[in-house]
Short mmCIF file of C-alpha atoms in Angstrom, two decimals:
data_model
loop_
_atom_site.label_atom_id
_atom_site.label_comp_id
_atom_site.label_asym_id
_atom_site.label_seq_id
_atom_site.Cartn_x
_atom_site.Cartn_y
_atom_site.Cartn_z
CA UNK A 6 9.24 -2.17 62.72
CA UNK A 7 10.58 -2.90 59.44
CA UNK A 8 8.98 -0.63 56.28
CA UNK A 9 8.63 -2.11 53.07
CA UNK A 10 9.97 -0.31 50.04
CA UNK A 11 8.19 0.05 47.36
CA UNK A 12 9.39 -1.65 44.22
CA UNK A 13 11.48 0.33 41.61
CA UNK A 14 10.05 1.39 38.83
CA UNK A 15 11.83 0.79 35.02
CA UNK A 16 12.98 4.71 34.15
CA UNK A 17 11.46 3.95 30.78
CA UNK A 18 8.43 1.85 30.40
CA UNK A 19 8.96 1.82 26.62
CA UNK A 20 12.16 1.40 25.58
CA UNK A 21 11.02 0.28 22.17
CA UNK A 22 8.70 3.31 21.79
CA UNK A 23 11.44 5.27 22.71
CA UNK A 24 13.81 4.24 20.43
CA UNK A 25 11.50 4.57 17.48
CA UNK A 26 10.91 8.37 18.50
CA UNK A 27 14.04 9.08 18.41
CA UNK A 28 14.24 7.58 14.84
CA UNK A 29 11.44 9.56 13.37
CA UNK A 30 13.25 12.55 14.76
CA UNK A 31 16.26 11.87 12.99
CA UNK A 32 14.91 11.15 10.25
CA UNK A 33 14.62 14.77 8.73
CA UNK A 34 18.08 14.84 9.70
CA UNK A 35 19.20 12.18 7.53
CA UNK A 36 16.99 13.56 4.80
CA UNK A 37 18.44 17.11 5.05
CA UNK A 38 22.28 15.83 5.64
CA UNK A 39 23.39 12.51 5.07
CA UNK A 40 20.63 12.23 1.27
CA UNK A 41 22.94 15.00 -0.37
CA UNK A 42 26.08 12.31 -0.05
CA UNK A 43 23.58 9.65 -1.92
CA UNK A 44 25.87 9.19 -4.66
CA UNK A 45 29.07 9.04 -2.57
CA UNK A 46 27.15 6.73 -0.73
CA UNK A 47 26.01 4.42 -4.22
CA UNK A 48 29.44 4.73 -5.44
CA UNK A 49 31.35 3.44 -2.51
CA UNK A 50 28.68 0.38 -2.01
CA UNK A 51 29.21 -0.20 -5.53
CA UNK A 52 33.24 -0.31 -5.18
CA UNK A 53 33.01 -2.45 -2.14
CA UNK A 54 34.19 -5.64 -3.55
CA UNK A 55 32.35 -8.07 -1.41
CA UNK A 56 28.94 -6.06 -1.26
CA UNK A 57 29.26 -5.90 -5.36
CA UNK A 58 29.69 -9.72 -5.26
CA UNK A 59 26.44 -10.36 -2.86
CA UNK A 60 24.30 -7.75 -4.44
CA UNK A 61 22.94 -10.14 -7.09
CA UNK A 62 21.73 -12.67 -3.68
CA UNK A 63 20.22 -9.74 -1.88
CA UNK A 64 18.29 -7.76 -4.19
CA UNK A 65 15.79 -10.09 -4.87
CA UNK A 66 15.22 -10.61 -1.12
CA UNK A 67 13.23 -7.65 -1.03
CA UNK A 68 10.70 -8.54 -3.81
CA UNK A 69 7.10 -9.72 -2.40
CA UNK A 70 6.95 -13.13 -4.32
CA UNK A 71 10.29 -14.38 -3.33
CA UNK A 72 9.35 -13.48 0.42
CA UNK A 73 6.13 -15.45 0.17
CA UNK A 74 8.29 -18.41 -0.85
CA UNK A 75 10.10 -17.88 2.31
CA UNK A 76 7.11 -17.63 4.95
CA UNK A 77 5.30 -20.91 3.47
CA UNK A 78 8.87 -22.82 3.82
CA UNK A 79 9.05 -21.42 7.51
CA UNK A 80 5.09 -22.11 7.88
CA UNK A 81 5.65 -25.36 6.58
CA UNK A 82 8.26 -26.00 9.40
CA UNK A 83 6.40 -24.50 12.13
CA UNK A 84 3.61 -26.83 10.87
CA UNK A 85 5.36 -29.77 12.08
CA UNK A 86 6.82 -28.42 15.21
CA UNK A 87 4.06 -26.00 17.17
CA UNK A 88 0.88 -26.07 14.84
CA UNK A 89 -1.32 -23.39 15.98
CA UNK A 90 1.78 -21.42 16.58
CA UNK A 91 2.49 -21.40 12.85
CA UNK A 92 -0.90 -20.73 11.86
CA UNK A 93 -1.05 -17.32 14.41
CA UNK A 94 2.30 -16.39 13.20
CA UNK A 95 1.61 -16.55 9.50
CA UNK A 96 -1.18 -14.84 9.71
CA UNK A 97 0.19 -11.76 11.70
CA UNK A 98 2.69 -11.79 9.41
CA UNK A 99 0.52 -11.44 6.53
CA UNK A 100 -1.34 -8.90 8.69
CA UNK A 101 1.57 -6.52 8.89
CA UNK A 102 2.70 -6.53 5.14
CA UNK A 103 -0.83 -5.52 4.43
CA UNK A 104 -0.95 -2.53 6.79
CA UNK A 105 2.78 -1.62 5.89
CA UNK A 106 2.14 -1.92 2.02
CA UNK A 107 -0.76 0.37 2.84
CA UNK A 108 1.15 2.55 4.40
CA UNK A 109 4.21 2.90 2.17
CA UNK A 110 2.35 3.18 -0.73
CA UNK A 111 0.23 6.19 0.84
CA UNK A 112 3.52 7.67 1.53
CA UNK A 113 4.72 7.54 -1.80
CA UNK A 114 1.86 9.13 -3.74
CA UNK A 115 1.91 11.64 -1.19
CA UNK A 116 5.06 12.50 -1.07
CA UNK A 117 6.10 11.92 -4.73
CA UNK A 118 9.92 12.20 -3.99
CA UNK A 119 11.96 11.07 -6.96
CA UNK A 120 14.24 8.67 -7.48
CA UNK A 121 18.12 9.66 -7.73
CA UNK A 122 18.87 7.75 -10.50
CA UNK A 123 16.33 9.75 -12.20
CA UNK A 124 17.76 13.00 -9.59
CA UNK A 125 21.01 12.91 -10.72
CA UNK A 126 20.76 11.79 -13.95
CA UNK A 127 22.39 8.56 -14.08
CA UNK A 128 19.45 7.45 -16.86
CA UNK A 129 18.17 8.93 -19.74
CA UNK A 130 14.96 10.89 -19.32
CA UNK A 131 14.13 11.17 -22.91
CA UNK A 132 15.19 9.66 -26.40
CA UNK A 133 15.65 6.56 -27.94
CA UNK A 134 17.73 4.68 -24.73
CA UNK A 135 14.90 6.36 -21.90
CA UNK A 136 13.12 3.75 -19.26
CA UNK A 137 10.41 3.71 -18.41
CA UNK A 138 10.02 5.99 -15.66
CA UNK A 139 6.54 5.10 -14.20
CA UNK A 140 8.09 4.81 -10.85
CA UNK A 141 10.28 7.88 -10.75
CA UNK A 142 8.54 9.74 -8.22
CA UNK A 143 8.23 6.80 -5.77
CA UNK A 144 11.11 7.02 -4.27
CA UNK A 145 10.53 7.13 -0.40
CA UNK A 146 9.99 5.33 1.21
CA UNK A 147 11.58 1.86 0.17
CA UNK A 148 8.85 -0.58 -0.04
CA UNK A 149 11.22 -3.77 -0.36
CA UNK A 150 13.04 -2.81 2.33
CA UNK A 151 9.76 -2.25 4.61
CA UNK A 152 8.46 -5.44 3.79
CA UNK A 153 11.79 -7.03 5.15
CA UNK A 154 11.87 -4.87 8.31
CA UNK A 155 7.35 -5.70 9.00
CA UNK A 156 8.31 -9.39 8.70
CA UNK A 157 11.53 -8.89 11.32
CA UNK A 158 8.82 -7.26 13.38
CA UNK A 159 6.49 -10.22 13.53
CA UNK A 160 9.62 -12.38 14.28
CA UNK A 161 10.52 -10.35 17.32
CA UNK A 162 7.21 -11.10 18.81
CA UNK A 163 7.21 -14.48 18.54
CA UNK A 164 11.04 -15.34 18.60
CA UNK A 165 13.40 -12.66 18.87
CA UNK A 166 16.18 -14.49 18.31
CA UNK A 167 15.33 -15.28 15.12
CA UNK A 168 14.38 -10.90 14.62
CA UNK A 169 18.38 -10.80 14.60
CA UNK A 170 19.50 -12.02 10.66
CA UNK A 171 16.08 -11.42 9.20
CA UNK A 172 16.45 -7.29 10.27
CA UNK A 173 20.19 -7.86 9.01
CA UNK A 174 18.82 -8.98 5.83
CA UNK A 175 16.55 -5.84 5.93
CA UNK A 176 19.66 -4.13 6.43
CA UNK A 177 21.18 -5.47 3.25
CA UNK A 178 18.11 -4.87 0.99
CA UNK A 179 18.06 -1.49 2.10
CA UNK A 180 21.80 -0.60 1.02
CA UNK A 181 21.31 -2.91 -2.27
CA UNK A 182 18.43 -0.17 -3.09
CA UNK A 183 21.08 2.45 -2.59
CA UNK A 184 23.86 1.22 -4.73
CA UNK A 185 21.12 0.28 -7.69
CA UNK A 186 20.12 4.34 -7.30
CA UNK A 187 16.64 3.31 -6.31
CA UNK A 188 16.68 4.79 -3.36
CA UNK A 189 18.03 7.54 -0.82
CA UNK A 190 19.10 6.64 2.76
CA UNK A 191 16.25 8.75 4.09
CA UNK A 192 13.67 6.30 1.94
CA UNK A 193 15.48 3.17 3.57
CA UNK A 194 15.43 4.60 7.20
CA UNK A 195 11.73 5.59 6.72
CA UNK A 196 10.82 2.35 5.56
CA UNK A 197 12.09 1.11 8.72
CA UNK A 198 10.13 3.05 10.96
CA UNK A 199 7.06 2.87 8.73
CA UNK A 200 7.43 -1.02 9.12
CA UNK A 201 8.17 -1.24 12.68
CA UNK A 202 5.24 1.43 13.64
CA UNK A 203 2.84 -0.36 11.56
CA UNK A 204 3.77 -3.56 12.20
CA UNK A 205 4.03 -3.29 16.05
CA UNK A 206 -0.17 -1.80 15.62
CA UNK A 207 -0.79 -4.60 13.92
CA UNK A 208 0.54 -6.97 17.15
CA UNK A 209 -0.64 -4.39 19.79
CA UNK A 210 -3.91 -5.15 18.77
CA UNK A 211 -3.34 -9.03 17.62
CA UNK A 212 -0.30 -9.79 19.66
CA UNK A 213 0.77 -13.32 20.21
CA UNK A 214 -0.07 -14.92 23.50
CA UNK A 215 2.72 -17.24 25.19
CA UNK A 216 1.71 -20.92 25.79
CA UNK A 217 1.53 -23.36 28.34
CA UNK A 218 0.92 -27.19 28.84
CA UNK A 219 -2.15 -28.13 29.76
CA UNK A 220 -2.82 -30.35 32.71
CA UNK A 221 -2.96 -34.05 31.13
CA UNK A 222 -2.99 -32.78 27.61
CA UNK A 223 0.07 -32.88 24.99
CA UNK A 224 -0.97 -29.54 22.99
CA UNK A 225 -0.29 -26.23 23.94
CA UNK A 226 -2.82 -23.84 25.09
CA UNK A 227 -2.65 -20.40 25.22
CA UNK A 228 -2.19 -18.83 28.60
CA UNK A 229 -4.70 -15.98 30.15
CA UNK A 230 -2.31 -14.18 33.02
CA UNK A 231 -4.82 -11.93 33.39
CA UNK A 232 -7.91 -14.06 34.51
CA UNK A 233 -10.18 -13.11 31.45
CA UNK A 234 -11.55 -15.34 29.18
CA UNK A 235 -12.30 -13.86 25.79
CA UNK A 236 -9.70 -11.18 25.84
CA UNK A 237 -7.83 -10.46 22.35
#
């Protein structure tokens, strides 16, 4: 009499939940060790010859109104290819930079951590050449960089492939914040997790549903595995 063996379960059910714990708890690691090297850190970004050269393309990749102009150009594509797709996408998207801006900017009036250009005096606090410094204690976390890192979120929900350059880019912004002494590594790596934890709440409870071809019909439908009608 043959015995059936039960199938195997995965050793980790959430591999993605497990690799975001084990960023928070690093990240008061990177705070405590790696944030005292910031300047090293600027200064050797800043010396790189081919970062120095792209800097000026990637620091306005984090600001908000140059990322809207890049979502309606990939809306506008989606429009023509998989409507209702595009609309669901765009609007999770939008979904996530509202709970992540919520969430960063929390952080940084509760936090207050300031900036090292301010830190380490690389700018003039008072007298005639001072900035403004209206944003000196803002420093973590990075809100362009989060912004970068929610919308790579949305795109690995819908198609990961695609996740791949846009978290490089978020990659990218992140250092550019460093070399311009905006920014600590600590602020760019909690940005991530702040945007990737928010984010992926966001599309727990609004997560995209794959789609099928209907019977007869030429549009997509979305698919119900589970039986129920209604479900979100």
């Amino acid at each position: 009499m043959s015995q059936e063996t039960a199938p195997t379960r995965p050793c980790c059910r959430c591999p993605w939940l497990c690799l975001w714990l084990l960023g928070l708890v690093a990240l008061p690691a990177i705070w405590l060790w790696v944030d005292p090297y910031t300047l090293q850190i600027q200064h050797a970004l800043q010396t790189n010859a081919a970062f120095k050269a792209a800097l000026p393309f990637i620091k306005p990749l984090g600001k908000l109104d140059k990322q809207v102009i890049a979502l309606l150009l990939v809306y506008g594509v989606g429009l023509l290819l998989r409507r209702r797709l595009a609309h669901r996408w765009l609007a999770l998207t939008l979904g996530c930079l509202l709970a992540t801006g919520i969430v960063v900017n929390a952080t940084k009036l509760t936090v207050r951590r300031e900036r090292p250009k301010y830190e380490y005096r690389l700018v003039p606090l008072d007298g005639p050449d001072a900035r403004p410094s209206g944003n000196r204690y803002r420093s973590f976390p990075s809100a362009d960089t989060a912004s970068v890192f929610a919308i790579a979120t949305v795109a690995l929900a819908f198609v990961p492939g695609a996740s791949v350059p846009v978290f490089f880019v978020g990659v990218l912004v992140g250092l550019s914040r460093i070399a311009v002494g905006m920014h600590h590594p600590a602020d760019v790596w909690g940005a991530l997790l702040m945007a990737t934890g928010a984010s992926a709440l966001v599309l727990r409870r609004w997560r995209p549903r794959p789609e099928v071809q209907a019977p007869g019909d030429g549009a997509p439908v979305p698919a119900d595995p589970g039986g129920e009608s209604g479900s979100p």
